[in-house]
Amino acid sequence: MDDTSVRELAGVLHELAWRIARLGPAKAGVEPLPSSELAVLRAIMDRPGSSVSEVAAQIAMQSSNVSAAVRSLAERGLVDKRQHQHDRRISVLQPSSRALAEREAIDDAVLGTVTAALTPLAPDSVAALLNAIPAMRELTREVVASGRAAQVTHPEPRNVRQPGASRASAPARPRSPT
């Protein structure tokens, strides 16, 4: 495994993922989401009932960024926030019925796009791509795991009062909407 081949693979995967993420919603007549909001929405769809901190851990994103994405997704009508049934201090996140319907339309559009793109390819190329599915899933799991490890080694910064500073001069800690 040489560095040039891995770099080429990374570039091809990134470009393909970006194009599919843009083409699917466009073909389905749905406004494409920024990548951070898309990641948060996917995490909520994968694990409905998660809290902001659970979503942040799942996708290796800072809680404050997840909160901002959730606010935007809620404003778009794609995420519903509810109080946790046992701990009212915690909000749990659910995909809205609109998000679920749009996801199905996007999935259908992506399927159509990929099917159309596979049609002119040589049968050996199609077979190679289909045979690569298990390896791609394994690669995805490893990328997710390395993202989680990176978040553990670089935890979210906290507003910390400097020694000798009074509470009045300490920076205000933003209130979390969740």
Short mmCIF file of C-alpha atoms in Angstrom, two decimals:
data_model
loop_
_atom_site.label_atom_id
_atom_site.label_comp_id
_atom_site.label_asym_id
_atom_site.label_seq_id
_atom_site.Cartn_x
_atom_site.Cartn_y
_atom_site.Cartn_z
CA MET A 1 0.00 0.00 0.00
CA ASP A 2 1.80 3.09 -1.20
CA ASP A 3 1.00 6.66 -0.19
CA THR A 4 0.16 7.74 -3.76
CA SER A 5 -2.49 5.03 -4.16
CA VAL A 6 -4.03 5.79 -0.78
CA ARG A 7 -4.08 9.51 -1.62
CA GLU A 8 -5.81 8.73 -4.92
CA LEU A 9 -8.36 6.47 -3.19
CA ALA A 10 -9.08 9.16 -0.59
CA GLY A 11 -9.57 11.77 -3.31
CA VAL A 12 -11.88 9.56 -5.38
CA LEU A 13 -13.98 8.59 -2.35
CA HIS A 14 -14.24 12.22 -1.22
CA GLU A 15 -15.29 13.47 -4.65
CA LEU A 16 -17.81 10.66 -5.15
CA ALA A 17 -19.35 11.17 -1.70
CA TRP A 18 -19.57 14.94 -2.23
CA ARG A 19 -21.20 14.58 -5.64
CA ILE A 20 -23.71 12.01 -4.43
CA ALA A 21 -24.54 14.18 -1.40
CA ARG A 22 -25.26 17.09 -3.76
CA LEU A 23 -26.95 15.24 -6.64
CA GLY A 24 -29.33 13.13 -4.55
CA PRO A 25 -31.16 16.04 -2.91
CA ALA A 26 -31.13 18.10 -6.12
CA LYS A 27 -32.72 15.28 -8.12
CA ALA A 28 -35.27 14.71 -5.35
CA GLY A 29 -36.16 18.42 -5.35
CA VAL A 30 -34.81 18.86 -1.83
CA GLU A 31 -32.47 21.63 -0.72
CA PRO A 32 -29.00 20.14 -0.03
CA LEU A 33 -27.82 20.49 3.56
CA PRO A 34 -24.41 21.70 4.71
CA SER A 35 -22.19 18.70 5.48
CA SER A 36 -22.28 19.27 9.25
CA GLU A 37 -26.09 19.33 9.28
CA LEU A 38 -26.22 16.28 7.04
CA ALA A 39 -23.90 14.38 9.42
CA VAL A 40 -26.05 15.35 12.42
CA LEU A 41 -29.29 14.42 10.64
CA ARG A 42 -27.87 11.04 9.59
CA ALA A 43 -26.78 10.35 13.17
CA ILE A 44 -30.26 11.22 14.47
CA MET A 45 -31.85 8.98 11.85
CA ASP A 46 -29.47 6.15 12.74
CA ARG A 47 -30.18 6.50 16.47
CA PRO A 48 -33.48 8.28 17.11
CA GLY A 49 -33.87 9.44 20.69
CA SER A 50 -30.22 10.46 21.08
CA SER A 51 -29.21 13.58 22.98
CA VAL A 52 -26.98 16.31 21.54
CA SER A 53 -23.97 14.97 23.47
CA GLU A 54 -24.64 11.43 22.22
CA VAL A 55 -24.84 12.65 18.62
CA ALA A 56 -21.63 14.65 19.13
CA ALA A 57 -19.82 11.55 20.39
CA GLN A 58 -21.23 9.41 17.58
CA ILE A 59 -19.97 11.70 14.81
CA ALA A 60 -16.90 13.11 16.60
CA MET A 61 -18.16 16.69 16.52
CA GLN A 62 -18.17 19.32 19.26
CA SER A 63 -21.45 19.56 21.18
CA SER A 64 -21.73 23.27 20.45
CA ASN A 65 -21.54 22.58 16.70
CA VAL A 66 -24.10 19.79 16.99
CA SER A 67 -26.41 22.15 18.92
CA ALA A 68 -26.11 24.76 16.16
CA ALA A 69 -26.84 22.14 13.49
CA VAL A 70 -29.84 20.85 15.47
CA ARG A 71 -31.24 24.40 15.75
CA SER A 72 -30.95 24.83 11.98
CA LEU A 73 -32.42 21.39 11.27
CA ALA A 74 -35.33 22.10 13.63
CA GLU A 75 -35.96 25.44 11.87
CA ARG A 76 -36.04 23.55 8.55
CA GLY A 77 -38.58 21.14 10.02
CA LEU A 78 -36.23 18.14 9.80
CA VAL A 79 -35.63 17.41 13.50
CA ASP A 80 -37.99 17.30 16.46
CA LYS A 81 -36.67 17.96 19.98
CA ARG A 82 -38.48 16.51 22.96
CA GLN A 83 -37.73 16.32 26.65
CA HIS A 84 -36.33 13.02 27.87
CA GLN A 85 -39.14 11.17 29.62
CA HIS A 86 -37.07 10.49 32.77
CA ASP A 87 -34.78 13.55 32.85
CA ARG A 88 -36.45 16.77 31.73
CA ARG A 89 -33.08 18.55 31.57
CA ILE A 90 -32.14 16.51 28.51
CA SER A 91 -33.61 16.93 25.04
CA VAL A 92 -33.85 13.90 22.80
CA LEU A 93 -33.76 14.24 19.05
CA GLN A 94 -36.01 12.56 16.51
CA PRO A 95 -36.11 12.87 12.73
CA SER A 96 -39.33 14.58 11.67
CA SER A 97 -41.79 12.92 9.33
CA ARG A 98 -40.63 15.41 6.69
CA ALA A 99 -37.01 14.28 7.15
CA LEU A 100 -38.00 10.64 6.80
CA ALA A 101 -39.99 11.34 3.63
CA GLU A 102 -37.17 13.42 2.15
CA ARG A 103 -34.65 10.72 3.05
CA GLU A 104 -36.66 8.17 1.09
CA ALA A 105 -36.91 10.53 -1.90
CA ILE A 106 -33.16 11.26 -1.72
CA ASP A 107 -32.30 7.55 -1.38
CA ASP A 108 -34.43 6.83 -4.46
CA ALA A 109 -32.73 9.65 -6.38
CA VAL A 110 -29.26 8.42 -5.35
CA LEU A 111 -30.20 4.89 -6.39
CA GLY A 112 -31.28 6.22 -9.79
CA THR A 113 -28.09 8.26 -10.18
CA VAL A 114 -25.79 5.37 -9.25
CA THR A 115 -27.74 2.89 -11.39
CA ALA A 116 -27.51 5.21 -14.39
CA ALA A 117 -23.77 5.71 -13.76
CA LEU A 118 -23.16 1.95 -13.49
CA THR A 119 -25.01 1.12 -16.73
CA PRO A 120 -22.26 2.15 -19.19
CA LEU A 121 -19.46 0.58 -17.11
CA ALA A 122 -17.86 -2.71 -18.06
CA PRO A 123 -19.36 -5.71 -16.20
CA ASP A 124 -15.98 -6.35 -14.52
CA SER A 125 -15.94 -2.78 -13.17
CA VAL A 126 -19.49 -3.11 -11.81
CA ALA A 127 -18.58 -6.44 -10.19
CA ALA A 128 -15.44 -4.92 -8.63
CA LEU A 129 -17.47 -2.05 -7.17
CA LEU A 130 -20.14 -4.37 -5.78
CA ASN A 131 -17.49 -6.71 -4.35
CA ALA A 132 -15.88 -3.71 -2.61
CA ILE A 133 -19.00 -3.03 -0.50
CA PRO A 134 -17.79 -5.02 2.56
CA ALA A 135 -14.38 -3.33 2.40
CA MET A 136 -16.02 0.11 2.11
CA ARG A 137 -18.18 -0.62 5.16
CA GLU A 138 -15.08 -1.70 7.08
CA LEU A 139 -13.27 1.45 5.96
CA THR A 140 -16.23 3.55 7.09
CA ARG A 141 -16.17 1.93 10.54
CA GLU A 142 -12.44 2.63 10.87
CA VAL A 143 -12.82 6.26 9.77
CA VAL A 144 -15.61 6.73 12.33
CA ALA A 145 -13.49 5.07 15.04
CA SER A 146 -10.47 7.24 14.24
CA GLY A 147 -12.70 10.33 14.39
CA ARG A 148 -13.90 9.32 17.84
CA ALA A 149 -10.33 8.70 18.97
CA ALA A 150 -9.30 12.14 17.70
CA GLN A 151 -12.11 13.73 19.68
CA VAL A 152 -10.98 11.95 22.85
CA THR A 153 -7.39 13.14 22.43
CA HIS A 154 -8.56 16.68 21.58
CA PRO A 155 -11.60 17.24 23.81
CA GLU A 156 -13.94 20.15 23.36
CA PRO A 157 -12.46 23.34 24.87
CA ARG A 158 -14.19 24.77 27.90
CA ASN A 159 -14.40 28.38 29.01
CA VAL A 160 -12.08 28.29 31.98
CA ARG A 161 -11.64 31.20 34.34
CA GLN A 162 -8.05 32.38 34.56
CA PRO A 163 -6.40 32.14 37.99
CA GLY A 164 -7.00 35.32 39.96
CA ALA A 165 -9.88 36.46 37.75
CA SER A 166 -13.13 37.28 39.45
CA ARG A 167 -16.36 35.61 38.39
CA ALA A 168 -17.56 38.94 37.00
CA SER A 169 -14.60 39.11 34.61
CA ALA A 170 -14.81 35.49 33.51
CA PRO A 171 -16.20 34.96 30.03
CA ALA A 172 -19.87 34.12 30.00
CA ARG A 173 -20.51 30.51 29.26
CA PRO A 174 -23.04 30.15 26.46
CA ARG A 175 -26.30 28.55 27.51
CA SER A 176 -27.09 25.34 25.74
CA PRO A 177 -30.55 25.21 24.19
CA THR A 178 -30.70 21.48 24.90
#
